[in-house]
Amino acid sequence: MKLTGIELRRIRMPLVAPFRTSFGTETERDILLLRAVGDDAAGWGECVAMSDPLYSSEYVEGAADVLRRYLVPALGARPEADATAVAPALHRFKGHRMAKAVLETAILDAELRAEGRTFARELGAVHDRVPCGVSVGIMNSIPELLEAVGGYLDEGYVRIKLKIEPGWDVEPVRAVRDRFGDEILLQVDANTAYTRADAAVLAALDPFDLLLIEQPLDEEDILGHADLAKRVRTPICLDESIVSAKAAADAIRLGACSIVNIKPGRVGGYLEARRIHDVCVAAGIPVWCGGMLETGLGRAANVALAALPGFTLPGDTSASGRYYRTDVTEPFVLDHGHLPVPTGPGIGIEPLPEVLAEITMSTEWLPL
């Protein structure tokens, strides 16, 4: 499609409660939204980079800078740019997958809106609703954790994920199992907080019948994960290590994981996310959709992705109220543990103008 320009918009949204992981605590999100404007339609994308380079090397200000200085001009140099052309056009720029992803997503959304097609149909979704899990941050005490988990179960979430780190691992898991029983689907996420020397600690989680241990070791330590998988019974799931379909194929071949978490922003966009899904399905590896505290814009696209056939485990596609009192879009509301897949053109949802205006910190127009 012929693009006329790109709008970069920074918004700030407070979280309903602090969210603590092994790499830090977030109390609000500084979010970069991108709107791709074409002759026939405009589309939205949400960059999932954090304010600081803690989850990965990317961060919000860096994403805005590389988009402004390199990615958008490179795309603008082409006479026309559809979503499938974004990755090849930007391939020469190393890394910056989250920045590339938001650009590709916004263009894909604009294309689909212009053609009256849905994100779900474009990706190959087979479900009209998806089961939802919830990610529970590291708490100050076990009683606080149990109260939070109980509240989420009362809301209807079908799977609980506990963030862990050294010193906050076996006992929290034990407490949740003791209080809520073996029936609940339970998994843990380390966000690279452990080393190979911690294999015995991670093996101590085996008796609790967890769905998986997510990304226990450093993202580059694929062989360490392969060795760990031989020492623990709990399935190893990779997150930060999976940055492309090739990375997924290599990790699977080496035995480094038996489950994969797919986060579109981390891998460069929803088209690459679909390729990772296809690689995993071919290898018999279940996948699920991870979350990055997205607003309704990113959540809508994630829900569509999670409706593909290989997503056989509940993802982190939580309701809007899990993170925000007021979402930038109409809120996603849990219905018996599920969220509906949007059926409107493109991602199927748009920002609420009055909310968007209130939370906008700055806008920048990049003509093409």
Short mmCIF file of C-alpha atoms in Angstrom, two decimals:
data_model
loop_
_atom_site.label_atom_id
_atom_site.label_comp_id
_atom_site.label_asym_id
_atom_site.label_seq_id
_atom_site.Cartn_x
_atom_site.Cartn_y
_atom_site.Cartn_z
CA MET A 1 0.00 0.00 0.00
CA LYS A 2 1.05 3.62 -0.45
CA LEU A 3 1.91 5.17 2.90
CA THR A 4 1.67 8.92 3.42
CA GLY A 5 3.27 9.02 6.85
CA ILE A 6 3.96 7.48 10.24
CA GLU A 7 2.86 8.91 13.57
CA LEU A 8 4.88 8.10 16.67
CA ARG A 9 2.89 8.63 19.86
CA ARG A 10 4.19 8.28 23.42
CA ILE A 11 1.60 7.54 26.10
CA ARG A 12 1.93 6.91 29.82
CA MET A 13 -0.33 4.47 31.67
CA PRO A 14 -0.17 3.63 35.39
CA LEU A 15 -0.51 -0.02 36.37
CA VAL A 16 -3.21 -1.04 38.85
CA ALA A 17 -0.44 -2.46 41.07
CA PRO A 18 3.37 -2.72 40.92
CA PHE A 19 4.52 -5.65 38.78
CA ARG A 20 7.80 -7.17 40.00
CA THR A 21 9.93 -9.65 38.10
CA SER A 22 13.49 -10.89 38.58
CA PHE A 23 14.79 -7.91 36.57
CA GLY A 24 12.84 -5.06 38.18
CA THR A 25 9.53 -3.53 39.25
CA GLU A 26 7.16 -1.58 37.00
CA THR A 27 4.56 0.84 38.33
CA GLU A 28 3.63 2.45 35.01
CA ARG A 29 4.27 1.94 31.33
CA ASP A 30 5.87 4.43 28.97
CA ILE A 31 4.44 3.16 25.70
CA LEU A 32 5.27 3.91 22.09
CA LEU A 33 2.31 3.61 19.74
CA LEU A 34 2.71 3.81 16.00
CA ARG A 35 0.03 4.75 13.46
CA ALA A 36 0.69 3.96 9.80
CA VAL A 37 -1.35 6.25 7.56
CA GLY A 38 -2.04 5.26 3.97
CA ASP A 39 -4.21 6.47 1.13
CA ASP A 40 -7.07 4.14 2.04
CA ALA A 41 -6.72 3.44 5.76
CA ALA A 42 -4.65 3.86 8.90
CA GLY A 43 -3.42 1.13 11.22
CA TRP A 44 -2.10 0.88 14.77
CA GLY A 45 0.79 -0.93 16.38
CA GLU A 46 2.08 -1.05 19.96
CA CYS A 47 5.77 -1.31 20.73
CA VAL A 48 6.37 -3.62 23.69
CA ALA A 49 9.82 -2.30 24.59
CA MET A 50 10.19 -1.34 28.24
CA SER A 51 11.44 2.01 29.52
CA ASP A 52 14.82 0.47 30.37
CA PRO A 53 16.80 -2.30 28.62
CA LEU A 54 16.13 -4.94 31.28
CA TYR A 55 14.01 -7.60 29.59
CA SER A 56 16.07 -7.23 26.41
CA SER A 57 18.51 -4.74 24.89
CA GLU A 58 15.63 -2.68 23.51
CA TYR A 59 13.97 0.25 25.29
CA VAL A 60 11.29 2.77 24.37
CA GLU A 61 13.49 5.77 23.58
CA GLY A 62 15.81 3.58 21.53
CA ALA A 63 12.89 2.14 19.56
CA ALA A 64 11.60 5.63 18.77
CA ASP A 65 15.09 6.73 17.70
CA VAL A 66 15.77 3.81 15.35
CA LEU A 67 12.32 4.15 13.81
CA ARG A 68 12.83 7.87 13.24
CA ARG A 69 16.40 7.71 11.94
CA TYR A 70 16.57 4.41 10.06
CA LEU A 71 13.53 2.15 9.78
CA VAL A 72 10.86 4.57 8.62
CA PRO A 73 13.16 6.33 6.09
CA ALA A 74 14.26 2.95 4.68
CA LEU A 75 10.64 1.90 4.22
CA GLY A 76 9.73 5.30 2.78
CA ALA A 77 12.39 4.88 0.11
CA ARG A 78 10.31 2.10 -1.43
CA PRO A 79 7.54 3.11 -3.88
CA GLU A 80 5.02 0.94 -2.01
CA ALA A 81 5.28 -1.03 1.19
CA ASP A 82 2.99 -3.83 2.26
CA ALA A 83 3.49 -5.68 5.53
CA THR A 84 5.32 -8.59 3.92
CA ALA A 85 7.90 -6.14 2.57
CA VAL A 86 8.79 -4.68 5.96
CA ALA A 87 11.14 -7.42 7.19
CA PRO A 88 13.11 -7.68 3.92
CA ALA A 89 13.35 -3.89 3.64
CA LEU A 90 14.72 -3.57 7.18
CA HIS A 91 16.86 -6.72 7.28
CA ARG A 92 20.15 -4.84 6.91
CA PHE A 93 19.55 -3.09 10.24
CA LYS A 94 20.70 -5.44 12.99
CA GLY A 95 18.37 -6.26 15.87
CA HIS A 96 15.67 -3.78 16.98
CA ARG A 97 13.00 -6.43 16.56
CA MET A 98 10.46 -4.64 18.76
CA ALA A 99 10.79 -1.48 16.68
CA LYS A 100 10.48 -3.47 13.47
CA ALA A 101 7.48 -5.33 14.86
CA VAL A 102 5.47 -2.22 15.68
CA LEU A 103 6.04 -0.84 12.19
CA GLU A 104 5.04 -4.09 10.49
CA THR A 105 1.98 -4.47 12.73
CA ALA A 106 0.66 -0.98 12.02
CA ILE A 107 1.08 -1.44 8.26
CA LEU A 108 -0.57 -4.85 8.37
CA ASP A 109 -3.45 -3.40 10.38
CA ALA A 110 -3.90 -0.60 7.82
CA GLU A 111 -3.86 -3.04 4.90
CA LEU A 112 -6.42 -5.32 6.48
CA ARG A 113 -8.70 -2.43 7.44
CA ALA A 114 -8.60 -1.18 3.85
CA GLU A 115 -9.55 -4.65 2.59
CA GLY A 116 -12.12 -5.40 5.31
CA ARG A 117 -10.22 -8.45 6.53
CA THR A 118 -9.43 -9.46 10.10
CA PHE A 119 -6.08 -10.00 11.78
CA ALA A 120 -7.24 -13.42 12.93
CA ARG A 121 -8.13 -14.56 9.42
CA GLU A 122 -4.85 -13.25 8.02
CA LEU A 123 -2.79 -15.16 10.60
CA GLY A 124 -4.81 -18.37 10.28
CA ALA A 125 -6.86 -18.42 13.47
CA VAL A 126 -9.18 -21.39 14.04
CA HIS A 127 -10.84 -20.33 17.31
CA ASP A 128 -13.22 -17.48 18.15
CA ARG A 129 -12.14 -17.29 21.81
CA VAL A 130 -8.94 -18.13 23.66
CA PRO A 131 -8.27 -19.37 27.24
CA CYS A 132 -6.47 -16.89 29.44
CA GLY A 133 -3.78 -17.23 32.04
CA VAL A 134 -2.41 -14.55 34.33
CA SER A 135 1.13 -13.64 35.32
CA VAL A 136 1.65 -13.01 39.04
CA GLY A 137 4.63 -10.90 40.01
CA ILE A 138 7.05 -11.47 42.86
CA MET A 139 5.40 -10.44 46.12
CA ASN A 140 6.64 -9.19 49.47
CA SER A 141 5.26 -12.20 51.34
CA ILE A 142 3.61 -15.59 50.87
CA PRO A 143 0.26 -14.39 52.32
CA GLU A 144 0.23 -11.51 49.81
CA LEU A 145 0.92 -13.97 47.00
CA LEU A 146 -1.85 -16.34 48.08
CA GLU A 147 -4.34 -13.49 48.28
CA ALA A 148 -3.43 -12.37 44.75
CA VAL A 149 -3.64 -15.88 43.29
CA GLY A 150 -6.98 -16.49 44.99
CA GLY A 151 -8.34 -13.29 43.50
CA TYR A 152 -7.27 -14.25 39.98
CA LEU A 153 -8.78 -17.71 40.32
CA ASP A 154 -12.02 -16.12 41.51
CA GLU A 155 -11.99 -13.95 38.39
CA GLY A 156 -11.87 -17.10 36.28
CA TYR A 157 -8.29 -17.30 35.00
CA VAL A 158 -7.58 -20.85 33.86
CA ARG A 159 -3.82 -20.81 34.48
CA ILE A 160 -1.52 -19.16 37.01
CA LYS A 161 2.07 -18.16 36.23
CA LEU A 162 4.36 -17.23 39.11
CA LYS A 163 7.39 -15.05 38.55
CA ILE A 164 10.38 -16.51 40.40
CA GLU A 165 13.98 -15.66 41.24
CA PRO A 166 16.63 -17.18 43.54
CA GLY A 167 15.17 -17.14 47.04
CA TRP A 168 11.58 -16.85 45.76
CA ASP A 169 10.90 -20.15 44.01
CA VAL A 170 10.21 -23.43 45.82
CA GLU A 171 8.37 -21.99 48.81
CA PRO A 172 5.95 -19.80 46.82
CA VAL A 173 5.15 -22.72 44.55
CA ARG A 174 4.65 -25.04 47.51
CA ALA A 175 2.37 -22.51 49.19
CA VAL A 176 0.20 -22.09 46.09
CA ARG A 177 -0.10 -25.85 45.64
CA ASP A 178 -0.94 -26.37 49.32
CA ARG A 179 -3.61 -23.67 49.29
CA PHE A 180 -5.23 -24.25 45.88
CA GLY A 181 -4.48 -27.88 45.12
CA ASP A 182 -3.03 -29.86 42.26
CA GLU A 183 -5.94 -29.16 39.92
CA ILE A 184 -4.98 -25.62 38.95
CA LEU A 185 -2.69 -25.18 35.96
CA LEU A 186 0.51 -23.69 37.38
CA GLN A 187 3.80 -22.64 35.83
CA VAL A 188 6.78 -20.44 36.73
CA ASP A 189 8.83 -17.84 34.90
CA ALA A 190 12.41 -16.98 35.85
CA ASN A 191 13.24 -14.38 33.18
CA THR A 192 16.86 -15.66 32.99
CA ALA A 193 17.46 -15.30 36.77
CA TYR A 194 19.28 -18.63 37.28
CA THR A 195 22.56 -20.20 36.18
CA ARG A 196 23.63 -23.74 35.38
CA ALA A 197 24.77 -24.06 39.00
CA ASP A 198 21.13 -23.76 40.12
CA ALA A 199 19.99 -27.01 38.50
CA ALA A 200 19.30 -28.64 41.86
CA VAL A 201 17.07 -25.74 42.95
CA LEU A 202 15.10 -25.92 39.72
CA ALA A 203 14.81 -29.71 40.02
CA ALA A 204 13.27 -29.16 43.45
CA LEU A 205 10.23 -27.77 41.59
CA ASP A 206 9.57 -31.16 39.94
CA PRO A 207 7.25 -32.55 42.66
CA PHE A 208 4.76 -29.72 42.14
CA ASP A 209 3.57 -30.90 38.70
CA LEU A 210 4.16 -27.59 36.93
CA LEU A 211 3.22 -27.06 33.30
CA LEU A 212 6.67 -25.63 32.64
CA ILE A 213 9.65 -23.61 33.83
CA GLU A 214 10.01 -20.58 31.58
CA GLN A 215 13.45 -19.23 30.59
CA PRO A 216 15.45 -20.21 33.69
CA LEU A 217 18.89 -19.41 32.21
CA ASP A 218 20.46 -16.62 30.18
CA GLU A 219 18.94 -16.08 26.76
CA GLU A 220 22.18 -17.05 25.00
CA ASP A 221 22.70 -20.23 27.01
CA ILE A 222 20.92 -22.67 24.70
CA LEU A 223 23.23 -25.57 25.58
CA GLY A 224 22.72 -24.85 29.27
CA HIS A 225 18.98 -25.20 28.76
CA ALA A 226 19.55 -28.46 26.88
CA ASP A 227 21.61 -29.80 29.78
CA LEU A 228 19.06 -28.58 32.30
CA ALA A 229 16.26 -30.33 30.41
CA LYS A 230 18.05 -33.61 31.12
CA ARG A 231 18.23 -32.91 34.85
CA VAL A 232 14.68 -31.75 35.57
CA ARG A 233 11.38 -33.47 34.84
CA THR A 234 9.43 -30.23 34.48
CA PRO A 235 9.28 -29.13 30.80
CA ILE A 236 11.59 -26.27 29.87
CA CYS A 237 9.98 -23.41 27.95
CA LEU A 238 12.03 -20.75 26.17
CA ASP A 239 11.04 -17.10 25.92
CA GLU A 240 13.89 -14.58 25.60
CA SER A 241 16.01 -17.11 23.66
CA ILE A 242 13.48 -17.42 20.84
CA VAL A 243 14.03 -14.43 18.55
CA SER A 244 13.16 -16.02 15.21
CA ALA A 245 11.88 -19.16 13.53
CA LYS A 246 15.49 -20.24 13.01
CA ALA A 247 16.26 -19.79 16.71
CA ALA A 248 13.21 -21.87 17.56
CA ALA A 249 14.20 -24.64 15.17
CA ASP A 250 17.75 -24.72 16.54
CA ALA A 251 16.60 -24.80 20.18
CA ILE A 252 14.16 -27.62 19.47
CA ARG A 253 16.79 -29.62 17.60
CA LEU A 254 19.25 -29.25 20.49
CA GLY A 255 16.65 -30.35 23.03
CA ALA A 256 16.77 -27.01 24.85
CA CYS A 257 13.00 -26.75 25.18
CA SER A 258 9.82 -28.75 24.81
CA ILE A 259 7.50 -25.71 24.86
CA VAL A 260 7.87 -22.26 23.28
CA ASN A 261 6.48 -18.90 24.39
CA ILE A 262 5.82 -16.70 21.33
CA LYS A 263 5.91 -12.93 21.85
CA PRO A 264 5.45 -11.10 18.53
CA GLY A 265 7.38 -8.01 19.60
CA ARG A 266 10.37 -10.06 20.67
CA VAL A 267 10.62 -11.85 17.32
CA GLY A 268 10.08 -8.91 14.96
CA GLY A 269 6.34 -9.09 14.35
CA TYR A 270 3.28 -11.23 13.88
CA LEU A 271 4.38 -12.66 10.54
CA GLU A 272 7.56 -14.09 12.08
CA ALA A 273 5.48 -15.19 15.08
CA ARG A 274 3.31 -17.20 12.70
CA ARG A 275 6.43 -18.79 11.19
CA ILE A 276 7.62 -19.80 14.66
CA HIS A 277 4.18 -21.29 15.31
CA ASP A 278 4.47 -23.32 12.10
CA VAL A 279 7.98 -24.56 12.97
CA CYS A 280 6.80 -25.67 16.40
CA VAL A 281 3.66 -27.38 15.09
CA ALA A 282 5.78 -29.32 12.59
CA ALA A 283 8.06 -30.44 15.44
CA GLY A 284 5.20 -31.33 17.78
CA ILE A 285 6.11 -28.53 20.21
CA PRO A 286 3.19 -26.73 21.94
CA VAL A 287 3.24 -22.94 21.99
CA TRP A 288 1.50 -20.19 23.93
CA CYS A 289 1.29 -16.42 23.60
CA GLY A 290 3.32 -14.41 26.07
CA GLY A 291 2.46 -10.92 27.21
CA MET A 292 4.31 -7.64 27.76
CA LEU A 293 1.64 -5.72 29.71
CA GLU A 294 0.03 -4.60 26.46
CA THR A 295 -2.82 -2.15 26.17
CA GLY A 296 -5.95 -3.17 24.27
CA LEU A 297 -4.17 -2.47 20.96
CA GLY A 298 -1.45 -5.04 21.53
CA ARG A 299 -3.84 -7.37 23.34
CA ALA A 300 -6.22 -7.50 20.36
CA ALA A 301 -3.45 -8.67 18.04
CA ASN A 302 -2.13 -11.17 20.62
CA VAL A 303 -5.59 -12.70 21.09
CA ALA A 304 -5.85 -13.19 17.31
CA LEU A 305 -2.44 -14.89 17.27
CA ALA A 306 -3.37 -17.11 20.22
CA ALA A 307 -6.32 -18.42 18.20
CA LEU A 308 -3.99 -20.31 15.83
CA PRO A 309 -4.16 -24.12 16.12
CA GLY A 310 -0.73 -24.67 17.70
CA PHE A 311 -1.49 -22.48 20.71
CA THR A 312 -2.60 -25.33 22.94
CA LEU A 313 -1.65 -23.79 26.30
CA PRO A 314 -3.31 -20.74 27.90
CA GLY A 315 -1.31 -17.58 27.30
CA ASP A 316 -0.70 -14.31 29.13
CA THR A 317 -3.58 -12.71 27.22
CA SER A 318 -5.16 -11.39 30.41
CA ALA A 319 -8.12 -9.03 30.63
CA SER A 320 -7.47 -5.28 30.48
CA GLY A 321 -8.30 -4.91 34.17
CA ARG A 322 -5.33 -7.10 35.14
CA TYR A 323 -3.03 -4.16 34.40
CA TYR A 324 -5.04 -0.98 33.75
CA ARG A 325 -8.03 0.67 35.42
CA THR A 326 -8.76 2.41 32.11
CA ASP A 327 -7.48 0.87 28.90
CA VAL A 328 -6.74 2.94 25.81
CA THR A 329 -9.37 0.89 23.94
CA GLU A 330 -12.67 -0.63 24.94
CA PRO A 331 -11.59 -3.08 27.66
CA PHE A 332 -11.10 -6.79 27.14
CA VAL A 333 -13.24 -8.51 29.79
CA LEU A 334 -12.79 -12.11 30.88
CA ASP A 335 -15.74 -14.42 30.11
CA HIS A 336 -15.49 -17.79 31.89
CA GLY A 337 -11.71 -17.68 31.62
CA HIS A 338 -11.64 -16.70 27.94
CA LEU A 339 -11.32 -13.61 25.75
CA PRO A 340 -13.13 -13.25 22.42
CA VAL A 341 -11.11 -12.92 19.22
CA PRO A 342 -11.88 -9.51 17.66
CA THR A 343 -13.96 -9.75 14.49
CA GLY A 344 -13.63 -6.24 13.07
CA PRO A 345 -11.28 -5.27 10.22
CA GLY A 346 -7.59 -5.29 11.04
CA ILE A 347 -6.88 -5.84 14.73
CA GLY A 348 -10.59 -5.14 15.25
CA ILE A 349 -10.27 -2.38 17.83
CA GLU A 350 -9.25 1.30 17.98
CA PRO A 351 -8.14 3.73 20.68
CA LEU A 352 -10.81 5.71 22.49
CA PRO A 353 -10.09 9.32 21.37
CA GLU A 354 -10.78 10.95 24.73
CA VAL A 355 -8.64 8.43 26.64
CA LEU A 356 -5.85 8.62 24.07
CA ALA A 357 -5.78 12.41 24.29
CA GLU A 358 -5.59 12.33 28.08
CA ILE A 359 -2.64 9.93 28.32
CA THR A 360 -0.62 11.19 25.33
CA MET A 361 2.75 12.68 26.27
CA SER A 362 3.95 13.56 22.77
CA THR A 363 3.35 12.92 19.08
CA GLU A 364 5.67 13.10 16.10
CA TRP A 365 4.74 12.97 12.40
CA LEU A 366 7.17 11.36 9.96
CA PRO A 367 6.05 12.09 6.39
CA LEU A 368 6.84 9.62 3.62
#
